[in-house]
Short mmCIF file of C-alpha atoms in Angstrom, two decimals:
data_model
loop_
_atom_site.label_atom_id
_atom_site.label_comp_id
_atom_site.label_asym_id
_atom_site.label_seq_id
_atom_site.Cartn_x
_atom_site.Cartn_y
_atom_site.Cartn_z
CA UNK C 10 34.61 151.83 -6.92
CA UNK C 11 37.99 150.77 -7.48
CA UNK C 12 40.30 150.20 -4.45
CA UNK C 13 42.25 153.63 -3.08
CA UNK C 14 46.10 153.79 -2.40
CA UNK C 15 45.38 156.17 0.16
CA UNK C 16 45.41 153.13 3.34
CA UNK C 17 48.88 152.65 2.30
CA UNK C 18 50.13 156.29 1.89
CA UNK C 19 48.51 157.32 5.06
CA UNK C 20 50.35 154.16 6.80
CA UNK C 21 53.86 155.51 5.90
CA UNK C 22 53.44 159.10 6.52
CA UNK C 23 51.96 158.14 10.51
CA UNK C 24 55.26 156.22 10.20
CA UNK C 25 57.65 159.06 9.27
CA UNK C 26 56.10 161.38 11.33
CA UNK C 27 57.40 159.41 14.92
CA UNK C 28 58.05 162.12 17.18
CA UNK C 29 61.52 159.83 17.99
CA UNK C 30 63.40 161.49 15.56
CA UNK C 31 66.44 163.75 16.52
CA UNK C 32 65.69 164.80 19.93
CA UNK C 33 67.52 168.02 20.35
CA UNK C 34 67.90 167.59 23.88
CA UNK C 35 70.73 165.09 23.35
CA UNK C 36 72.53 168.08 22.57
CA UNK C 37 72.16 169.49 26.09
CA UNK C 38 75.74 169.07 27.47
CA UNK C 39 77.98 169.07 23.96
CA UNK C 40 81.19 170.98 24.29
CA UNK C 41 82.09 174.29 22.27
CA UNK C 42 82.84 171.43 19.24
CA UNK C 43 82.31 167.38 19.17
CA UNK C 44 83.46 164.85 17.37
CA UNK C 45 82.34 161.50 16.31
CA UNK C 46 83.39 159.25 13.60
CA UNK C 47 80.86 160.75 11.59
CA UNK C 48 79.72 164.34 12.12
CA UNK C 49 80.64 167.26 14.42
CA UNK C 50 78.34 169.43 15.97
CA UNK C 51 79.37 172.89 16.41
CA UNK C 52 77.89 175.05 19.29
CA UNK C 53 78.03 178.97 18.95
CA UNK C 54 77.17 182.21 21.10
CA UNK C 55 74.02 183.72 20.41
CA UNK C 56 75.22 186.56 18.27
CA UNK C 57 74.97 187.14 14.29
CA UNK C 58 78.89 186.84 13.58
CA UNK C 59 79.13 183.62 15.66
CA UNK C 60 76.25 181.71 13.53
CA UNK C 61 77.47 183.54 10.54
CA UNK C 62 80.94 182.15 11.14
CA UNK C 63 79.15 178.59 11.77
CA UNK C 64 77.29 178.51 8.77
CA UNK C 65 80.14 179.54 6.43
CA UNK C 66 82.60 177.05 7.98
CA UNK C 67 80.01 174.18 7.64
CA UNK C 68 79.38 175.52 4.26
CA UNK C 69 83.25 174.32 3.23
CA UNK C 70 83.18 171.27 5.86
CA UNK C 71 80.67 168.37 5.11
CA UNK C 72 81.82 167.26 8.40
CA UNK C 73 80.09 169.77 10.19
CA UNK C 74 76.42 168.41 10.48
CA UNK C 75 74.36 170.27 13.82
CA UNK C 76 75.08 173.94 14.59
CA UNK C 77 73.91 174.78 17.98
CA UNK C 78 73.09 178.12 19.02
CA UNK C 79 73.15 178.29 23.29
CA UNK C 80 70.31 180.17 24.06
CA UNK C 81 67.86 182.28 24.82
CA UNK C 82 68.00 185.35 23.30
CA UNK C 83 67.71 187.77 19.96
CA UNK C 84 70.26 187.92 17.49
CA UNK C 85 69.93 190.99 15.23
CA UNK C 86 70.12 189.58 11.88
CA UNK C 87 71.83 192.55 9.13
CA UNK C 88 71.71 189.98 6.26
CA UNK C 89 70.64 186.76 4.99
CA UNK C 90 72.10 183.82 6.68
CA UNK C 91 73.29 181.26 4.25
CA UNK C 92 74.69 177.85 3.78
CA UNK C 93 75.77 176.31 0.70
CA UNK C 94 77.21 172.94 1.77
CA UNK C 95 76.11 169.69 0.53
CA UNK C 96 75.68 168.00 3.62
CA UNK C 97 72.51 167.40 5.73
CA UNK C 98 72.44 170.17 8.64
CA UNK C 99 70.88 170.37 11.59
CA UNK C 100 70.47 173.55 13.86
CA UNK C 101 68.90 173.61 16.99
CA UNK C 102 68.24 177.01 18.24
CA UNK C 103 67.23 176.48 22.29
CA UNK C 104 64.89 179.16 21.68
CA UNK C 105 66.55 181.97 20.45
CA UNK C 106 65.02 184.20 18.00
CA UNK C 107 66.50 185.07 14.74
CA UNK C 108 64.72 188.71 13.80
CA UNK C 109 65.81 190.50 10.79
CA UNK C 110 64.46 194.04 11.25
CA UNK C 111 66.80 195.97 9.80
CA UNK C 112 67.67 193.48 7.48
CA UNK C 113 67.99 193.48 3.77
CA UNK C 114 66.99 189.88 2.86
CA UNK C 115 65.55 186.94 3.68
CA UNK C 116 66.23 184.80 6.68
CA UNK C 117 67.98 181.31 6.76
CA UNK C 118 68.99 180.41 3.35
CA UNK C 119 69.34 176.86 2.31
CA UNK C 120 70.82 176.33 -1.65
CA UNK C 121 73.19 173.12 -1.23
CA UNK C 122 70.69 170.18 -1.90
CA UNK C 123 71.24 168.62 1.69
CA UNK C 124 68.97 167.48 3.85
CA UNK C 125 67.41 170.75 6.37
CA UNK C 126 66.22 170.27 10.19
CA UNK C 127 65.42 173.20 12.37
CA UNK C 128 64.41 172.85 15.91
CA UNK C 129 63.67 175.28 18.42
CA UNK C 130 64.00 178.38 16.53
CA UNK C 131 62.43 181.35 16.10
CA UNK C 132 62.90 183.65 12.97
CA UNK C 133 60.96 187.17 12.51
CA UNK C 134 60.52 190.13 10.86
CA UNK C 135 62.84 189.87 7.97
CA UNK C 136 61.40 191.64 4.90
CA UNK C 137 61.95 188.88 2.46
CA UNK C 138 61.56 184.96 3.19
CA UNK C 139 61.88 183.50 6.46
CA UNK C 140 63.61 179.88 5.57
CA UNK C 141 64.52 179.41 1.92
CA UNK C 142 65.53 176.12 0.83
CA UNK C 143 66.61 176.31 -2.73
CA UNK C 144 66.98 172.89 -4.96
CA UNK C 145 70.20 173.17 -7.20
CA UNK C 146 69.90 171.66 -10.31
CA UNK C 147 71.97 168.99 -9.79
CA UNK C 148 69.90 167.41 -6.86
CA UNK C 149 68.79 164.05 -6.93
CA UNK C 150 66.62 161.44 -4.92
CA UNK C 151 64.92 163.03 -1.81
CA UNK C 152 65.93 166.35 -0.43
CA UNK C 153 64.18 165.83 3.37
CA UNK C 154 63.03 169.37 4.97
CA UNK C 155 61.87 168.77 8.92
CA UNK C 156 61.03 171.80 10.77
CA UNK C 157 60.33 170.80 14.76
CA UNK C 158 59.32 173.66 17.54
CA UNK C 159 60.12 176.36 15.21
CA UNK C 160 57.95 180.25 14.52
CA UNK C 161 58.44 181.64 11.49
CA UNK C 162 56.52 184.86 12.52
CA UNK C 163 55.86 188.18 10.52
CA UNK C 164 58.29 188.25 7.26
CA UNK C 165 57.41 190.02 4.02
CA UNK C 166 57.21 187.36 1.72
CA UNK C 167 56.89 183.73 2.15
CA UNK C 168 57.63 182.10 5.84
CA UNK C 169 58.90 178.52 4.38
CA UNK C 170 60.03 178.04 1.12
CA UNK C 171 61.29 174.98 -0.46
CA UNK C 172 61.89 175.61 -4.06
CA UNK C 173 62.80 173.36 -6.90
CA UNK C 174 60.96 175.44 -9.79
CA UNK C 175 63.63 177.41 -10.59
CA UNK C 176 65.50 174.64 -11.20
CA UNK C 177 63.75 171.62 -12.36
CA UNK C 178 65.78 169.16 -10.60
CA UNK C 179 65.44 165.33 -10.41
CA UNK C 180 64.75 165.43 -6.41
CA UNK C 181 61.71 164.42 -4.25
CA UNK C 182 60.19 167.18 -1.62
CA UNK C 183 59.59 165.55 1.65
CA UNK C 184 58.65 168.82 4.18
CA UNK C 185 57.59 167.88 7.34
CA UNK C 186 56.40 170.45 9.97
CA UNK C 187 55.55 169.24 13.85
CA UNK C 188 54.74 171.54 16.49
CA UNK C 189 55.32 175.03 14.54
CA UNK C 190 53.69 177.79 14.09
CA UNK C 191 53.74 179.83 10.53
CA UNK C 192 52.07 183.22 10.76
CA UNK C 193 51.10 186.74 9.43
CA UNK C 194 54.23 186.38 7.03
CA UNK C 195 53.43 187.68 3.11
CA UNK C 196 52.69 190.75 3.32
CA UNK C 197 55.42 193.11 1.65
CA UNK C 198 54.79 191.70 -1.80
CA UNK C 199 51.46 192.36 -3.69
CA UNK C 200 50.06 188.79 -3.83
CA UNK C 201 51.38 185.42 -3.89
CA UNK C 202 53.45 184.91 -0.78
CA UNK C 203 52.33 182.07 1.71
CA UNK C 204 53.02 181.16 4.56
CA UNK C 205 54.54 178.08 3.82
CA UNK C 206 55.21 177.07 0.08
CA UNK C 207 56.31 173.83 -1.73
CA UNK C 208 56.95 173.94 -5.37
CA UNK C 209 58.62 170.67 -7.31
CA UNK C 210 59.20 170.93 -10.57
CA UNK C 211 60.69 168.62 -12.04
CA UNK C 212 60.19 164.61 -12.16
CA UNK C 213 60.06 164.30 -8.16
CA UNK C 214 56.93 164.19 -5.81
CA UNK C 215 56.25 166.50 -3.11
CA UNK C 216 55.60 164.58 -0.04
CA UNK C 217 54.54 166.55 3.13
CA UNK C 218 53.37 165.92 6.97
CA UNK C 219 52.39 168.40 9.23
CA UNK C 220 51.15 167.90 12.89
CA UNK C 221 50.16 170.02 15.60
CA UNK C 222 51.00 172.92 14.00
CA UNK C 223 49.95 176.51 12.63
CA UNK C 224 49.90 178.41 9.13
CA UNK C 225 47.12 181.39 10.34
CA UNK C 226 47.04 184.98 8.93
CA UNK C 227 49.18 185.03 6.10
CA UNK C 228 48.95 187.52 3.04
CA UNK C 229 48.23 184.42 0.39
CA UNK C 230 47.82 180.62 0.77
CA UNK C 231 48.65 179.40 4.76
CA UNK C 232 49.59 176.34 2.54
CA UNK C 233 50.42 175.57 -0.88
CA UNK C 234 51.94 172.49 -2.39
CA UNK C 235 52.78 173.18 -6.18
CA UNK C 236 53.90 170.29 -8.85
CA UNK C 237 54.36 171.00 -11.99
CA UNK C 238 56.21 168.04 -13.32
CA UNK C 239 55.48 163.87 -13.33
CA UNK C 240 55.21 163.25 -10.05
CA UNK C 241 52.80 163.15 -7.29
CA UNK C 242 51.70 165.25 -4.31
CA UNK C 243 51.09 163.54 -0.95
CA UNK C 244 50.01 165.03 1.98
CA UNK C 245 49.26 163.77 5.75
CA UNK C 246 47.49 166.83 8.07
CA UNK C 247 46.80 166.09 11.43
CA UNK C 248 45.39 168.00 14.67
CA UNK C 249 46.95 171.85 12.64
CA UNK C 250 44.93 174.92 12.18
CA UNK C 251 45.24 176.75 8.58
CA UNK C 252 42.93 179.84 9.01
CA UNK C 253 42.23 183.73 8.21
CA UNK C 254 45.10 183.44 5.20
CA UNK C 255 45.02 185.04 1.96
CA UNK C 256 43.75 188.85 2.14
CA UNK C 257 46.93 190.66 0.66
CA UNK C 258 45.99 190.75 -3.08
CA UNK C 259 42.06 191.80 -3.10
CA UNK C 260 42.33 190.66 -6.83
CA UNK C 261 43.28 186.90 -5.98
CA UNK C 262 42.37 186.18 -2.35
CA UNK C 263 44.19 182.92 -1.62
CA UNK C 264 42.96 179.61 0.26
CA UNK C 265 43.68 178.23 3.71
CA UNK C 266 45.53 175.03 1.86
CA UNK C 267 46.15 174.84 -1.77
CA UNK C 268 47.60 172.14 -3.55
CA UNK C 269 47.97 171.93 -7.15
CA UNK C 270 49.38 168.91 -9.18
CA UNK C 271 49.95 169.71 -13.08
CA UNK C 272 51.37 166.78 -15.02
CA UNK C 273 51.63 162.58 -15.31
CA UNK C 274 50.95 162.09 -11.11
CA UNK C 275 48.18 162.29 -8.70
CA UNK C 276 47.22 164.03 -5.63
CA UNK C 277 46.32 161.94 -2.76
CA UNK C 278 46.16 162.71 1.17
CA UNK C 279 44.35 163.21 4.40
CA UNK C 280 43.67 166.04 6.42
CA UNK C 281 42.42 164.97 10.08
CA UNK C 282 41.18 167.11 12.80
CA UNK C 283 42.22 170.59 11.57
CA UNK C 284 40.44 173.82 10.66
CA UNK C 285 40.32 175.39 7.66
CA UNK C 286 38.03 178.52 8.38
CA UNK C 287 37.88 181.98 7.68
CA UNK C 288 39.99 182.32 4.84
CA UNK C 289 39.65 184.94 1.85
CA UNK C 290 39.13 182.24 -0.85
CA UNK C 291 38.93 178.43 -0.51
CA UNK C 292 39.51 176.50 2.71
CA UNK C 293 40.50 173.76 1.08
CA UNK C 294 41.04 173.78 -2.61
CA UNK C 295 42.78 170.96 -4.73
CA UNK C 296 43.44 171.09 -8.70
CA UNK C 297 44.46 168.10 -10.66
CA UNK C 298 44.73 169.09 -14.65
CA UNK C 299 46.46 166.10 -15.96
CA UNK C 300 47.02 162.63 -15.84
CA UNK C 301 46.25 161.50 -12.09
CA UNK C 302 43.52 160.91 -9.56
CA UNK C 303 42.45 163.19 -6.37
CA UNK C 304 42.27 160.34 -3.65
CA UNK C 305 41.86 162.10 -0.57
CA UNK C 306 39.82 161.41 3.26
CA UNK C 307 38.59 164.02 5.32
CA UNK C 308 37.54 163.15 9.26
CA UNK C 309 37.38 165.62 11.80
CA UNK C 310 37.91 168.88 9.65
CA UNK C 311 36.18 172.08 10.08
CA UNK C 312 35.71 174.73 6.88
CA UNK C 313 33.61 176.89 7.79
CA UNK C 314 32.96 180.58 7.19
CA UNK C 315 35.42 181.21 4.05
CA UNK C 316 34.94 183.57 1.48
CA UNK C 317 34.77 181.15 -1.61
CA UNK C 318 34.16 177.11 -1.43
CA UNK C 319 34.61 175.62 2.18
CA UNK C 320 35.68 172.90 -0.07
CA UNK C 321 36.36 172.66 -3.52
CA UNK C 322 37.87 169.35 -5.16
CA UNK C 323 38.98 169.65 -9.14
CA UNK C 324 39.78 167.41 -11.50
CA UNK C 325 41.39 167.80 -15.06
CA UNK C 326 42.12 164.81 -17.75
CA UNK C 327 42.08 161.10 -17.39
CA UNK C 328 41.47 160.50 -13.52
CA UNK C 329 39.00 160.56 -11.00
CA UNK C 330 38.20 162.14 -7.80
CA UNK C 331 38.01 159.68 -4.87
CA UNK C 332 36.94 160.80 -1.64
CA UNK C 333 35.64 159.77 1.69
CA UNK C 334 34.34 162.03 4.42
CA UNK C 335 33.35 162.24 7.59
CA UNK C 336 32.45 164.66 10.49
CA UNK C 337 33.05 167.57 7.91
CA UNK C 338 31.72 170.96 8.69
CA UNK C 339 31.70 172.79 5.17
CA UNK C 340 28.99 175.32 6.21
CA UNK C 341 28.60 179.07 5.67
CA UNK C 342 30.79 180.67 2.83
CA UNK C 343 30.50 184.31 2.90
CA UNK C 344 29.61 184.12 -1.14
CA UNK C 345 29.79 180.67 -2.64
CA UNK C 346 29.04 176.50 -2.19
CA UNK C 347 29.89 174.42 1.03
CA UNK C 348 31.55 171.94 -1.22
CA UNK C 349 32.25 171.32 -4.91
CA UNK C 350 33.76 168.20 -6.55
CA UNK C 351 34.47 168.23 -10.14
CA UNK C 352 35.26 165.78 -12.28
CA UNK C 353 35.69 167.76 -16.00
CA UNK C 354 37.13 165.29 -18.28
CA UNK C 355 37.20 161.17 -18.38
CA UNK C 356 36.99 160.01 -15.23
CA UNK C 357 34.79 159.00 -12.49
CA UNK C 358 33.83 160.52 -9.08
CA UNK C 359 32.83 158.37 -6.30
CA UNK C 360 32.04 160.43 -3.08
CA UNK C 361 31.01 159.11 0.35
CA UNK C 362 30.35 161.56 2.96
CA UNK C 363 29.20 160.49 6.49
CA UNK C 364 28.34 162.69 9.48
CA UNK C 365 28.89 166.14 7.95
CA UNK C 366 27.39 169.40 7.03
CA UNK C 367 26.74 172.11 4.65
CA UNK C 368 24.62 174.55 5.85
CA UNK C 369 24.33 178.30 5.71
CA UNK C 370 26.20 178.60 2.76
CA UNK C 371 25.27 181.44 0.00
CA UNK C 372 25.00 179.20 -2.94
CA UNK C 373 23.99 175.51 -2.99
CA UNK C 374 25.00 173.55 -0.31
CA UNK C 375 26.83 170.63 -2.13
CA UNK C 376 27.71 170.60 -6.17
CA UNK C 377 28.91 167.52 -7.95
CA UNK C 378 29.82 167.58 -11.23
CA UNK C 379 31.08 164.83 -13.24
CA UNK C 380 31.23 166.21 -16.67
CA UNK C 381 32.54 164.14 -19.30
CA UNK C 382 33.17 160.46 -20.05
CA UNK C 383 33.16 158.34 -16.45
CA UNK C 384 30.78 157.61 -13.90
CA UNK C 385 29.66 159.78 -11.41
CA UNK C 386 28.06 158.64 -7.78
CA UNK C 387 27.89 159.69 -3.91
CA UNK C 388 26.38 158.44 -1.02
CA UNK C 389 25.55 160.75 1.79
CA UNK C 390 24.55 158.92 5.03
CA UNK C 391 23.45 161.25 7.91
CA UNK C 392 24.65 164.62 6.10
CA UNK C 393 22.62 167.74 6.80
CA UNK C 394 22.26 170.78 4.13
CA UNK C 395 20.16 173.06 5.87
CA UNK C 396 19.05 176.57 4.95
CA UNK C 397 21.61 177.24 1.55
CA UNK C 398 20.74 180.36 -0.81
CA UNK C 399 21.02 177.90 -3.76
CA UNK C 400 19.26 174.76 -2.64
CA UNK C 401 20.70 171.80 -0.69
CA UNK C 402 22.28 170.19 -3.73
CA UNK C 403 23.53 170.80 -6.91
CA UNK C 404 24.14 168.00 -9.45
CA UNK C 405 25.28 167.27 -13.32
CA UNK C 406 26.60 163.82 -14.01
CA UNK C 407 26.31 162.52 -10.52
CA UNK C 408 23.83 159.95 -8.76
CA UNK C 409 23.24 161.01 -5.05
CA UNK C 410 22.22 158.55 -2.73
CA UNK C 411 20.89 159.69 0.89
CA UNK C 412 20.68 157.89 3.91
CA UNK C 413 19.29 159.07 7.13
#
């Protein structure tokens, strides 16, 4: 088996995900407006004209880099709140809650190509997207997204969108969620709405982190990560919870996490003590149908009880699916296999899976395909596929080792 990249990916997303980053508590005792040599923070009431206000004068004033809202409390949203500057912007909320009932949009609206950190924020019930960051065409290098102690709760289409499709800039995603919470949001569209959504589309990667955080109950995907373009998708998932998503469109139930890379790039990543359970479709499903390997480690995850696959791993054109697993629970989907890895075209899979199970599951309890030109082999050491309605394993292409 050829060496993985994934030691050094996962090394440098633990690294960018340091909870030392911009404590918002520094902001505790700031005046009505600072200064420094190099930003000023502005700090409003809690009340819709006073943010609004905020937002458009930091909009014309690159300046103006932290809106703070002094807080607790409810503002009453009527319509989207937007900023169009180019800067990177900060706001810090202290807790208040941004709830568009009543409103005729979508939340906070993001369409400069700066740099986006939330913190302590709460936004609700507004009937189209909660936080939209939109890439302008013009964007280059790495638009950062960073999203800290914030609930996007209950809107009608997606929660958190950061969009570059529409565009097709040159820009890098890198979306990183800590401590959040992303739920029930999606459902005033038919289908299609997660709860939080990355697309890059153009030559750029998609890079995202999450920790210790939520994306549970949402009409489609609790997670998608979308690349259409040469570039890669990366992912780091740690101690989060992505369950019970995807029910709104009964004719294309969504997943728990989705991530689909189309083009010259690969999709590599680990998920680490988090559930993916109970979802309509997959728990975890991941599509690469071009140029580019799926190199991605599993420990500590739990995918149990979803509709389709617990796990389903797919793989399109000249790469190879690399993974390494262990103390995964991939046991009873409602209607198809605990796990299946597919390799379709010229490339090899090499599987090692240590620890796990996948039991209980309607259809075969592991399937590995490799289907074309490439080698195909797995070890499973100490793996248990008990009681499956299609057999314990299911194989075409593939040598299977077992160890007790």
């Amino acid at each position: 088996m050829r060496r993985s990249a994934l030691a050094c990916l996962t090394l440098v997303a633990l690294a960018a995900c340091s909870d030392e980053m911009s404590s918002p508590s520094a902001l505790d005792s700031a005046p009505a407006l600072e200064s420094s040599a190099s930003s000023v923070v502005r700090v409003v009431d809690a009340d819709e004209a006073s943010l609004r206000d905020a937002l458009a004068q930091a909009s014309v004033d690159a300046g103006i880099t932290r809106i703070r809202i002094k807080g607790p409390d409810l503002i009453a949203v009527s319509e989207s709140l937007v900023f169009t500057g180019t800067q990177a912007l900060e706001i810090v909320g202290d807790g208040v809650i941004l709830d568009g009932t009543g409103s005729t949009g979508d939340g906070l609206v993001f369409t400069g190509g700066g740099d986006v950190r939330l913190r302590k924020l709460t936004v609700q019930n507004f009937p189209g997207t909660g936080v939209v960051v939109a890439i302008p065409a013009a964007a280059t290098g790495t638009v950062h997204v960073d999203v800290r102690d914030v609930q996007i709760l209950d809107n009608g289409l997606h929660g958190l969108w950061v969009d570059d499709q529409l565009t097709n800039s040159d820009a890098s995603l890198d979306v990183e969620v800590l401590r959040s919470a992303v739920l029930r949001n999606g459902f005033g569209g038919v289908s299609d709405f997660d709860g939080i959504r990355v697309n890059e589309g153009g030559v750029g990667s998609i890079t995202y982190r999450m920790r210790n955080s939520d994306a549970n109950e949402n009409g489609a995907d609790g997670l998608e990560l979308d690349e259409t373009g040469d570039g890669d998708v990366l992912f780091d998932i740690a101690q989060s919870h992505l369950d019970r998503n995807g029910p709104q469109d009964p004719n294309d139930l969504d997943d728990g996490f989705d991530a689909d890379e189309i083009g010259a790039g690969s999709l590599r990543g680990r998920i680490v003590q988090t559930t993916l359970n109970g979802n309509y479709d997959q728990g975890l499903d991941l599509d690469e149908d071009d140029d580019g390997d799926i190199d991605v480690e599993l420990r500590n995850v739990t995918a149990i009880g979803n509709i389709g696959e617990n796990v389903k791993f797919s793989e399109t054109g000249t790469g190879s699916i690399l993974t390494r697993m262990v103390l995964v629970d991939g046991s009873g989907s409602v209607e198809e296999e605990g796990m299946v890895l597919e390799e379709e075209d010229d490339g090899d899979l090499h599987a090692r899976i240590t620890r796990s199970e996948f039991s209980n599951n309607d259809k075969e309890g592991v399937q590995l395909d490799q289907l074309d030109a490439g080698m195909g082999e797995a070890t499973l050491i100490r793996v248990e596929l008990k009681n499956n309605g299609g057999g314990p394993l299911d194989t075409d292409g593939v040598s299977v080792t077992q160890k007790p």
